[in-house]
mmCIF file of C-alpha atoms in Angstrom:
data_model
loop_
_atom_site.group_PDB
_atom_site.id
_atom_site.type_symbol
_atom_site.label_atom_id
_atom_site.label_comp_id
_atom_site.label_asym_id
_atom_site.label_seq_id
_atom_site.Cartn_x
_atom_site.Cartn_y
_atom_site.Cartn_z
ATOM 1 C CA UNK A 213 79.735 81.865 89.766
ATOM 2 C CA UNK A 214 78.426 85.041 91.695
ATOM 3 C CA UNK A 215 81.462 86.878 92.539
ATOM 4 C CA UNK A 216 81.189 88.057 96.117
ATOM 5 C CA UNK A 217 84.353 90.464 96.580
ATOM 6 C CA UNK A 218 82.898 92.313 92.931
ATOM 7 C CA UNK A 219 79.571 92.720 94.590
ATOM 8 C CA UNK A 220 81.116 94.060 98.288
ATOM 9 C CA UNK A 221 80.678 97.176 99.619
ATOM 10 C CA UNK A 222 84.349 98.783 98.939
ATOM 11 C CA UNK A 223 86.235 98.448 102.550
ATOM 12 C CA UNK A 224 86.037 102.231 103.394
ATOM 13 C CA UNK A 225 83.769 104.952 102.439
ATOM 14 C CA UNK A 226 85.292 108.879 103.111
ATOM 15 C CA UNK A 227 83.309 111.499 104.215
ATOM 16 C CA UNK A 228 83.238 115.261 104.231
ATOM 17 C CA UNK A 229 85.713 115.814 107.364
ATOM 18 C CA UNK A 230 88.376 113.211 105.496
ATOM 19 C CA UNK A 231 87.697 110.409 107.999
ATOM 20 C CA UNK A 232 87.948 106.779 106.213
ATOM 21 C CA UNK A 233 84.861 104.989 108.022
ATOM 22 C CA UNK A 234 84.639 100.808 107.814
ATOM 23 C CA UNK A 235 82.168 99.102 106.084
ATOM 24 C CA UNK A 236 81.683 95.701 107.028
ATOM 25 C CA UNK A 237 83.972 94.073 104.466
ATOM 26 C CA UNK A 238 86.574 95.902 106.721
ATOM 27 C CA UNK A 239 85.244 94.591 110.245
ATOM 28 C CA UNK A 240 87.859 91.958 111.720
ATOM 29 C CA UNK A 241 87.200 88.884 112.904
ATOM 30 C CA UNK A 242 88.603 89.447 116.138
ATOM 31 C CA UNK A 243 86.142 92.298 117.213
ATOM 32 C CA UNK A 244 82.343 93.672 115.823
ATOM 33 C CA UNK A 245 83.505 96.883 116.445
ATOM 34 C CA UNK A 246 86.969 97.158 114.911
ATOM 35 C CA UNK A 247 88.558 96.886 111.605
ATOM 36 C CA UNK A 248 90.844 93.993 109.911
ATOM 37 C CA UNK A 249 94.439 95.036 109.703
ATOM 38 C CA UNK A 250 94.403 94.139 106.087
ATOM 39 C CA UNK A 251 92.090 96.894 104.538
ATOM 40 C CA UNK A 252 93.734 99.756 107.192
ATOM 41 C CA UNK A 253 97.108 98.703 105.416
ATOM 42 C CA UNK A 254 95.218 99.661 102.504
ATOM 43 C CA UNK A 255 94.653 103.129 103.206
ATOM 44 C CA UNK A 256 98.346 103.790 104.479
ATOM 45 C CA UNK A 257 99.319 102.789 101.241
ATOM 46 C CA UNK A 258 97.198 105.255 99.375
ATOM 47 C CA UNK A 259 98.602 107.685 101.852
ATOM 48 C CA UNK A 260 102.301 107.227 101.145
ATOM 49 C CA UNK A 261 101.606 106.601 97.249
ATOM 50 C CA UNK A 262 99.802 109.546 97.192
ATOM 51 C CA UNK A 263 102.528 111.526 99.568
ATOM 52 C CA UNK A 264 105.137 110.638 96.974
ATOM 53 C CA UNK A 265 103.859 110.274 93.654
ATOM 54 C CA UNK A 266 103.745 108.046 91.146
ATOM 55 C CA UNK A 267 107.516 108.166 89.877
ATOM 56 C CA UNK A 268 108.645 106.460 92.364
ATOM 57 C CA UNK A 269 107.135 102.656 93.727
ATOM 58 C CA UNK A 270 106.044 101.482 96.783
ATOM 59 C CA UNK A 271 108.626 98.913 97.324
ATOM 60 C CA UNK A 272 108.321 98.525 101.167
ATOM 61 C CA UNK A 273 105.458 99.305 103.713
ATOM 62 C CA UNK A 274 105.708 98.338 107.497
ATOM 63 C CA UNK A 275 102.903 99.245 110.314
ATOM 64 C CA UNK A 276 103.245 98.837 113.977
ATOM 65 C CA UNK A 277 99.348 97.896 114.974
ATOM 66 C CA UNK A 278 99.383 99.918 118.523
ATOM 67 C CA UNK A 279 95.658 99.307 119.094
ATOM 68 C CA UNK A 280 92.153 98.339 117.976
ATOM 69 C CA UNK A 281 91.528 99.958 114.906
ATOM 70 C CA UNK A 282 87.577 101.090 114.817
ATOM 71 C CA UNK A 283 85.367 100.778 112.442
ATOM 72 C CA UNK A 284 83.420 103.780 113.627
ATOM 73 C CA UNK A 285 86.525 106.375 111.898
ATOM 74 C CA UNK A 286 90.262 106.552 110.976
ATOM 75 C CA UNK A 287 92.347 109.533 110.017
ATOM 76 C CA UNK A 288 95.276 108.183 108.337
ATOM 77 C CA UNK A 289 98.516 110.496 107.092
ATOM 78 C CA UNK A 290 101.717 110.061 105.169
ATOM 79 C CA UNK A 291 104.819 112.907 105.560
ATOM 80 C CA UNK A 292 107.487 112.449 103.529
ATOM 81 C CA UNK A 293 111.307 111.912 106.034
ATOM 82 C CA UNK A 294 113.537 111.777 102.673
ATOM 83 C CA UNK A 295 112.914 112.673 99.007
ATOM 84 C CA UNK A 296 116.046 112.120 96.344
ATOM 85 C CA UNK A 297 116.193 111.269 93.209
ATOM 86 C CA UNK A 298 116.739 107.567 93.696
ATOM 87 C CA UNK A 299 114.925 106.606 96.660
ATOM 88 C CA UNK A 300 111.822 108.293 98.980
ATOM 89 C CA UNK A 301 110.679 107.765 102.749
ATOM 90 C CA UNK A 302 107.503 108.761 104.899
ATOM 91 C CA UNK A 303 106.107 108.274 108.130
ATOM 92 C CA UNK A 304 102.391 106.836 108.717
ATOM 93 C CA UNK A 305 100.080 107.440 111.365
ATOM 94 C CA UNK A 306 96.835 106.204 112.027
ATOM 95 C CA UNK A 307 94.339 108.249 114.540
ATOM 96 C CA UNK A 308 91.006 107.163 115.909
ATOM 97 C CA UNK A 309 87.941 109.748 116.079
ATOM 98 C CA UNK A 310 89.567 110.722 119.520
ATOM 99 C CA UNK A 311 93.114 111.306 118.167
ATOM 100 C CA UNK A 312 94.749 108.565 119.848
ATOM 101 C CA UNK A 313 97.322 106.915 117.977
ATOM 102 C CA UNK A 314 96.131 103.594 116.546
ATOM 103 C CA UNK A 315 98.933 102.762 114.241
ATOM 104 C CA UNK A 316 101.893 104.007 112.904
ATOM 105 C CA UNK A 317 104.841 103.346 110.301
ATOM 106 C CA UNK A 318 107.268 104.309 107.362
ATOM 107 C CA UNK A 319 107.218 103.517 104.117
ATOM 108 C CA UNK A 320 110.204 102.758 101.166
ATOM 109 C CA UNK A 321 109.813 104.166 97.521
ATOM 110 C CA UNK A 322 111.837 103.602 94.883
ATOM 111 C CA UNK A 323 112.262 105.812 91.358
ATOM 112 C CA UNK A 324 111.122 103.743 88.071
ATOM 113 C CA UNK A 325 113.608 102.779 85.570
ATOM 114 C CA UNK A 326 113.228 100.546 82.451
ATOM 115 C CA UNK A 327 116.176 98.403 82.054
ATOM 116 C CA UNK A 328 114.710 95.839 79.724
ATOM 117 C CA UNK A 329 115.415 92.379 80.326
ATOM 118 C CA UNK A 330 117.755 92.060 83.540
ATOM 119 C CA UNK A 331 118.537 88.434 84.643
ATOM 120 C CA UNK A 332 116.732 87.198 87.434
ATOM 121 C CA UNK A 333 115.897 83.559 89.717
ATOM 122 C CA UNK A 334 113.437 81.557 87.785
ATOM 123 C CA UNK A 335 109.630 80.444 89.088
ATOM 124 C CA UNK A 336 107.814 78.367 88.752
ATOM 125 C CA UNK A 337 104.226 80.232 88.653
ATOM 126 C CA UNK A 338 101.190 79.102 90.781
ATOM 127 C CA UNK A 339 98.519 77.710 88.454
ATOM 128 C CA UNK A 340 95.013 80.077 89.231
ATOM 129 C CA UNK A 341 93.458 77.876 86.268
ATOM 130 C CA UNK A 342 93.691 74.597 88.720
ATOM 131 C CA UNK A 343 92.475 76.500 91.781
ATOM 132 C CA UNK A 344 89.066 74.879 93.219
ATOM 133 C CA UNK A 345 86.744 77.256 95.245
ATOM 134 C CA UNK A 346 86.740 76.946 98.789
ATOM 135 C CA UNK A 347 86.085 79.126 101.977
ATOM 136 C CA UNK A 348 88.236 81.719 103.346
ATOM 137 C CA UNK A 349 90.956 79.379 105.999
ATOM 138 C CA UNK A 350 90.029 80.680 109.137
ATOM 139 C CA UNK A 351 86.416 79.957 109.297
ATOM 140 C CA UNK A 352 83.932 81.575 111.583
ATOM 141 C CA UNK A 353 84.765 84.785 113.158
ATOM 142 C CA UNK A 354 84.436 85.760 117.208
ATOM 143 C CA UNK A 355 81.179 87.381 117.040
ATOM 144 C CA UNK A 356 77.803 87.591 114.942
ATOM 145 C CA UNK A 357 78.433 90.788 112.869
ATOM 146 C CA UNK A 358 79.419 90.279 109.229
ATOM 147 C CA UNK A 359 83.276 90.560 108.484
ATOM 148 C CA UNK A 360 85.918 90.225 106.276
ATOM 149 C CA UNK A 361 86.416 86.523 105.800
ATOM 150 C CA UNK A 362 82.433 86.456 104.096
ATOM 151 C CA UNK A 363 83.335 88.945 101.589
ATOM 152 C CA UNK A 364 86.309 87.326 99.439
ATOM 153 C CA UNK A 365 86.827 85.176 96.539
ATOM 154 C CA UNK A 366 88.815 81.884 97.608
ATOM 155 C CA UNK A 367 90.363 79.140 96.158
ATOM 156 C CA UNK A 368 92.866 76.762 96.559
ATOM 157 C CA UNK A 369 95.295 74.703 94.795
ATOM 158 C CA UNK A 370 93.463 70.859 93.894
ATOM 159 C CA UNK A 371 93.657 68.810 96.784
ATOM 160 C CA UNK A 372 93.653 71.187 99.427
ATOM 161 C CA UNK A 373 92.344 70.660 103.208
ATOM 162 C CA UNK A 374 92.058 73.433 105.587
ATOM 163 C CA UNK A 375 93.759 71.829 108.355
ATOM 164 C CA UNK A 376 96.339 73.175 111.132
ATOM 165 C CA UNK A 377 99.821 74.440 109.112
ATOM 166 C CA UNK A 378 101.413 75.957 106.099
ATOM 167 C CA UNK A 379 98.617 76.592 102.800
ATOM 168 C CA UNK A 380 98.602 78.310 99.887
ATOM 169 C CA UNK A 381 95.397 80.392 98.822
ATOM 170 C CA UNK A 382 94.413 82.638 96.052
ATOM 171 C CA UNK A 383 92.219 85.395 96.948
ATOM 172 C CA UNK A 384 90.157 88.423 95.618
ATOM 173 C CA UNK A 385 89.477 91.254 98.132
ATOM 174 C CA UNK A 386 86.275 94.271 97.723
ATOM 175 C CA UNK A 387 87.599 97.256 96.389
ATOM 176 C CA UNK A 388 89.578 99.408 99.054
ATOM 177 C CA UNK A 389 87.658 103.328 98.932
ATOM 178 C CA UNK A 390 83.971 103.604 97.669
ATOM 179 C CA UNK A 391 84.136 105.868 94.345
ATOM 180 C CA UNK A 392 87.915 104.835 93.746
ATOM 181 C CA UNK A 393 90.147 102.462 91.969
ATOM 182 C CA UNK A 394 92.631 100.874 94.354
ATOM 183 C CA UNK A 395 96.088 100.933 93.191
ATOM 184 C CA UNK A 396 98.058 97.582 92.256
ATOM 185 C CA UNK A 397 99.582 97.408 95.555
ATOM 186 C CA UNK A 398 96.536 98.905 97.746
ATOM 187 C CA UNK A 399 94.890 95.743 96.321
ATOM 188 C CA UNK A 400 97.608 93.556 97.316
ATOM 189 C CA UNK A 401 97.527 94.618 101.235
ATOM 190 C CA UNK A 402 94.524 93.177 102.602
ATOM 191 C CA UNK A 403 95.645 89.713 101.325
ATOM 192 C CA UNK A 404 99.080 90.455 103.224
ATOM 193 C CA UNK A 405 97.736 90.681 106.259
ATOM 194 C CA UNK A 406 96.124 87.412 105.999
ATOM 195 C CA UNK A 407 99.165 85.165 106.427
ATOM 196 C CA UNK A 408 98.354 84.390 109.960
ATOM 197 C CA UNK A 409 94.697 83.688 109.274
ATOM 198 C CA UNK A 410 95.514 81.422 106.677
ATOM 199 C CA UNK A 411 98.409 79.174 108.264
ATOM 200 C CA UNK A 412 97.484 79.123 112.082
ATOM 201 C CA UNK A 413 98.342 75.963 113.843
ATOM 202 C CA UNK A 414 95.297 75.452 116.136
ATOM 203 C CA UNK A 415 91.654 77.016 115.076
ATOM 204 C CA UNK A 416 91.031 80.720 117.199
ATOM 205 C CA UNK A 417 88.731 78.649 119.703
ATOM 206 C CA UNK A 418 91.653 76.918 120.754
ATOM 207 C CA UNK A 419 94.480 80.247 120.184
ATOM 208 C CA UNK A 420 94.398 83.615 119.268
ATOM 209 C CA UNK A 421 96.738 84.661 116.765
ATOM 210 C CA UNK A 422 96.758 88.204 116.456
ATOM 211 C CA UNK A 423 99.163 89.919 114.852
ATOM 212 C CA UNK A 424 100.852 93.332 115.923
ATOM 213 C CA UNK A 425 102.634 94.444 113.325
ATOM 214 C CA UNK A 426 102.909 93.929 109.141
ATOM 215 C CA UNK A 427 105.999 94.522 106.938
ATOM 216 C CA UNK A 428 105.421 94.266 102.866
ATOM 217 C CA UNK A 429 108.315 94.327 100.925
ATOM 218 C CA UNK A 430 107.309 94.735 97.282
ATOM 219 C CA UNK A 431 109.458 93.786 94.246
ATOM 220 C CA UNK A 432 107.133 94.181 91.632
ATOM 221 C CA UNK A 433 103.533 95.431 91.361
ATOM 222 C CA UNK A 434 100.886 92.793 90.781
ATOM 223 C CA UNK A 435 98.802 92.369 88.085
ATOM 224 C CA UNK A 436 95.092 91.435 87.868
ATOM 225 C CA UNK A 437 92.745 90.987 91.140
ATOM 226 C CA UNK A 438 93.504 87.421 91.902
ATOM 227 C CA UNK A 439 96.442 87.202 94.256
ATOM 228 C CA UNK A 440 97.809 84.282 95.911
ATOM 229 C CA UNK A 441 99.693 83.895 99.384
ATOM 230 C CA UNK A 442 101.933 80.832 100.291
ATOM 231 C CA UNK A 443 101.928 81.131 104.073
ATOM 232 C CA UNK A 444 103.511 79.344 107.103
ATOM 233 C CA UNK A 445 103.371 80.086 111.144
ATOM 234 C CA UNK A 446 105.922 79.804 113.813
ATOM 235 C CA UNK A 447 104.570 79.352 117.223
ATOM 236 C CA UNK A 448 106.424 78.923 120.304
ATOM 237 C CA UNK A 449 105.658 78.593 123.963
ATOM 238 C CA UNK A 450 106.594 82.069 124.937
ATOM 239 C CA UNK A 451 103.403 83.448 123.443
ATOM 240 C CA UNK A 452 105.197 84.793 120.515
ATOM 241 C CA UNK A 453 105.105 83.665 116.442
ATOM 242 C CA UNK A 454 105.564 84.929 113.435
ATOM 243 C CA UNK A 455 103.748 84.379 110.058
ATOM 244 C CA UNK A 456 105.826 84.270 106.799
ATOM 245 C CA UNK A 457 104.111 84.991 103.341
ATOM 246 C CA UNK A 458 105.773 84.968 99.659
ATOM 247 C CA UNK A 459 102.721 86.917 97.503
ATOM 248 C CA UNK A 460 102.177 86.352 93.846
ATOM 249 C CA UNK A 461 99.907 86.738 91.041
ATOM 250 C CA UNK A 462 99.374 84.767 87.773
ATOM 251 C CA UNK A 463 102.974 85.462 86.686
ATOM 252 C CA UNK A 464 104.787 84.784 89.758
ATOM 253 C CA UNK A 465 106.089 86.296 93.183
ATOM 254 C CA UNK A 466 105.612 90.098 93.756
ATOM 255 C CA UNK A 467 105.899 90.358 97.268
ATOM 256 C CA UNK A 468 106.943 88.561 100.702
ATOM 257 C CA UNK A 469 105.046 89.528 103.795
ATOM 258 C CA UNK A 470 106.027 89.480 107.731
ATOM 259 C CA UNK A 471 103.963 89.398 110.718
ATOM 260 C CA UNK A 472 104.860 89.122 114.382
ATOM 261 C CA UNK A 473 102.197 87.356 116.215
ATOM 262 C CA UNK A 474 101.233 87.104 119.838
ATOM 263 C CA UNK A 475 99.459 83.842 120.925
ATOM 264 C CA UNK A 476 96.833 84.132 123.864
ATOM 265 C CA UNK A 477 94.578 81.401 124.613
ATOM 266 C CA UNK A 478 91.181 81.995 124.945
ATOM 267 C CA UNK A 479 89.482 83.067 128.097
ATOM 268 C CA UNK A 480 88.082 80.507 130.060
#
């Protein structure tokens, strides 16, 4: 089978001034003209991997989504807060063509060590080798432009039915910058931002479900390109949810992701 996320466009191309610009792998389902949160998590963790260096992991990533993020350019920048020998912080930002602040956040690094075996809770892992092919779990998007969804590998665990509630879902995402290999964990944000689109309770024609925010805490980097979410989303009548995803590869859990939703039902 053809893969479709190997034959993508990468999300971003850079050009000469530095400005990541969205291809339309990266274009949200939410808006033609603006990007999913997923691959823009992407580049602010190139930003703060590259800000601190490779010694040290990535171990937790959080971005406060202030506004649309467009398609049409993004400046994104890391500066370190705290460098010691254990532990390493930075501050993100994330500036449209105009300057205005789009998105902002800090990241949590952590030096390398190798400890050898250390004990640790057992797993049980999720089988990829069962997984049947399906389509991505939120279905059509809001307008007629391509977008994210029609650009991934999908499948699912045997039996599975897209309906309302908690699913599981592996997933294989383009490549994040044209002309670059994505990092372990770049490659691991753009399914991290999917937990709301992949448990909703009610189909986007009956409730948005945006999210405004996206914390990835990362225990160990995953291998391969197949990467799985179990997801689940609390919604409540004050307009306000919250999505809850453990991440894993073939091995086993690598990652939990957090998302704080806000619910708005659509216009009449």
């Amino acid at each position: 089978m053809t893969s479709k996320a190997l034959m993508a466009p990468s999300f971003f191309s850079q050009n000469s001034d530095g400005v990541f610009v969205g291809n339309d792998p990266a274009r949200g389902p939410w808006s033609a003209d603006h990007c999913h949160a997923g691959p823009v998590t992407g580049l602010a963790a190139r930003a703060v991997e590259i800000e601190i260096g490779a010694e040290k992991m990535l171990c937790r990533l959080t971005l406060d989504i202030l506004r649309p993020l467009p398609l049409s350019g993004l400046r994104v920048a890391a500066e370190t807060t705290r460098h010691t020998r254990t532990l390493a912080t930075t501050q993100i930002t994330v500036h449209d063509l105009d300057n205005t602040l789009c998105a902002q956040g800090t990241s949590m690094h952590l030096v390398r060590k190798d400890l050898g075996d250390v004990p640790t809770a057992a797993v049980v892992p999720l089988d990829r080798a069962k997984a049947v092919p399906g389509p991505f779990s939120i279905g059509v998007g809001l307008h007629d432009k391509p977008y994210f969804g029609q650009f991934l590998d999908v499948a699912y665990p045997p039996g599975f039915d897209l309906h309302p509630g908690p699913k599981t879902l592996w997933m294989r995402t383009p490549n994040l910058l044209e002309g670059e290999q994505q990092s372990p964990i770049q490659s691991l944000c753009a399914l991290a931002d999917c937990g709301n689109g992949i448990s909703w309770n009610a189909p986007p024609k009956e409730m948005g479900f945006m999210n405004t925010d996206l914390t990835l805490n990362v225990h160990r980097e995953p291998e391969g390109d197949w990467h799985a979410s179990e997801s689940i989303s609390h919604w409540h009548s004050s307009g306000i949810g919250m999505s809850q995803s453990v991440l894993q590869d073939e091995k086993g859990p690598v990652a939990t992701a957090l998302q704080t939703l806000v619910l708005h039902p659509p216009k009449a």
